[in-house]
Phi, psi and omega in degrees: 000317180297320180294324177295317180295323178295317179295321179296322179296320178299318178296319180296318179294323177296316178298319177301316180297320179296313180296319179298317180297317178298321178296317178297315180298323180294319183269357185303313179302318180294317180297317179295319180297317180294323177297315180294321181294325178282354180074024181274151175272180182285002177301322176304315183290325176300316178296318180295339176268008175090006181275091184243167178264143177302152182252131176249153176122022177106184178304144188258132169252120181260118178251121180254126177238136182289301187215212188297311184301313180291326178295317176299313182299332183284347184305304181295328179294313182294323177298318180291323177297320179297323181286318183283326184232068185294342181272000179263151172262135180252129174241151186229133175240152174224172176251317185270151176300323179293321176296321179297315180295320180292319180297320179294324179287317186283325191244027183297335179265325186278328189264137174286335179199148173231128185209169177280140178294139183290149170304147187277052170257152182302314186294320182286322178293316181297320180298316180295317182292324177296321183286313184281323179048059184289148173282327181208141173247127178248124182248123185276124166077277186215024188269088182255105178259113189305310184294319181298314181295321180295316180294324176298315181295321179299329181267002181073023179266114180292141177239138181232128170276125186238143183058035189293144174214147175225105177291163177303322180293313179297319180301317178298320179295316179297322183291336177293331178240048188300323182301313180292312186287338173296317177294321178297311181298325181287350172283348175283136173281333185200141173235115179255104190263159181288318187225167176297326178295316177300317180296319179297323181291318181288331174292322178296327177293330175138003179281129182301146181304325184295342180255019181239131176232163174237129185241341196092187186256125180301334184293342173291344182262006176295137179278144174237128180263009180060213181267015183265351182292152178304321181294317179299317181293322177298314182293322179293320179296320183284316189253001181052051186294329184274004185276338183218171171297147187220129171254130174250124171261103193257142175053048186274157175233163173297129010256028188293327178297317178296317180296317179296320178295317178297319178295320179299320177301316181295319181291320182295340175295334180255332187228104187282325183273074184208139179232163183230134170248126174257121182236090182295148178300323181244102184300339178295350174275010184304321180296319179297318182286326176300321178296322175298315181294322180298326180267005186276340186088355178268152169284144185203165174210174177232149185303322186281356174281156176301145179302145179216159181301326183293343185302331183283347186237356183296153179285322187229145178234131175262114178270091184257049180227170177250137171086008182250353186297319182301326181289342182272336187304321181301339182269353186282142169274318177222141174241121169264123181261121188278190189070012186239341166271308166296139186283058180270332181112002176090161176232184189297119175263355190282330179295313175292330177296324182301330181253017172071031179276154175277121189250137174238137178227161175277186186280343188260094185228035186292341177286339182230042189302312183295317182295314180297319179301318180294319180291318178298317182299329182261008180065034184256011181197157173245126180248128181287149177283167174282120176224167177299148182305323182296334182261353187294324179295323178295317181295319180293318178297318179299319180292316178300315182297317181299322182283320182290337180261005180226083185301318184297312180298316181297316180293323178295320178298316178297319180294319178296321178298316181293321179293318178296320177300313183296324182291339187257014179285160176121355182297327182297314180297317179296323179293314180299319178297321180291328181282340188305316180300331181286335180265340181259350182283000000 
């Protein structure tokens, strides 16, 4: 029976490789076009094919982050790893270009190397693992690549899922192919999940209880420098952010920029001393959003333009950069966190909560279900109801006006968010303690 299951598993992995290859071929023209448009050389592609440079500086810990959110979450973990294991070299991989740029900016001092994660083919994964030869691989949140995990296990390289989460939607998808994903999950040496619900889901997929831990969310351990950081002071000096009330629409997706602009128009009819910052999740959409701003009737500028005298007085600012949003939160009167009106599943609410901002989110927050539920229960956030797209700008404007005209309520919501954030710190220490046997064994 076991030999039959092993042969069946081989067939499943072969089928996975075929499907993965077809997917790459389907998206290849788009990927090549985006690389050329970004002006990138083929070095990115060499890394994705596993052509990496050897790492010097001691045993290697490989931390994999998919994109921006996971890279941000890795900050306290990487800082703690550097303190606990100073003789180890830390390398970081990402998949998206935005994640790559942020990782290079955040970890230029801590990381021995930052590179693109290899395509999940046997030859590219094996080439990368031979070159890097990691002592431990840490995978942030939910990035389970079957071939990569299998090759790590074959080489005796322990892999740990850290800050793990499994939304209800993802869990249903995994359960449809439970036979394959049970084998994939069992290639993990350890899964350190954010919540008990996340832990229960990965156990249901098939990972033994003895290899599952619960740590809380690493994002609660992110440091905030308030408005005292050099970047915050630079932005305030250029844009006079502290001079008026300010709404930040953070990590937005289409059509959230249009909805936020329409809501801003309605609010400005009643409150003239108010400005808006649009910070898209993907800055490469800057041209698309610039066209919206150009037709809005508002004065506006974008962060990537050279500084000008008008910057202190414009109605709207387009933040078309990576890694600067956190420095803006201390100046916000209200923060709308995107990916929650568009059915993306929501983005990180913890950075504005850390500085006591009043946060508004849309109805679609399944990626952060446990966190949002806790904030809603304590009155530490405002969540918009599900309404038709045509009415969402009206609902958002109504919410903004109610908060802007009630200083006490707005400040209390922000204070409750900050207090809840402070109470939930400590995930980093629990995670490092759980990882220790994998690094000392």
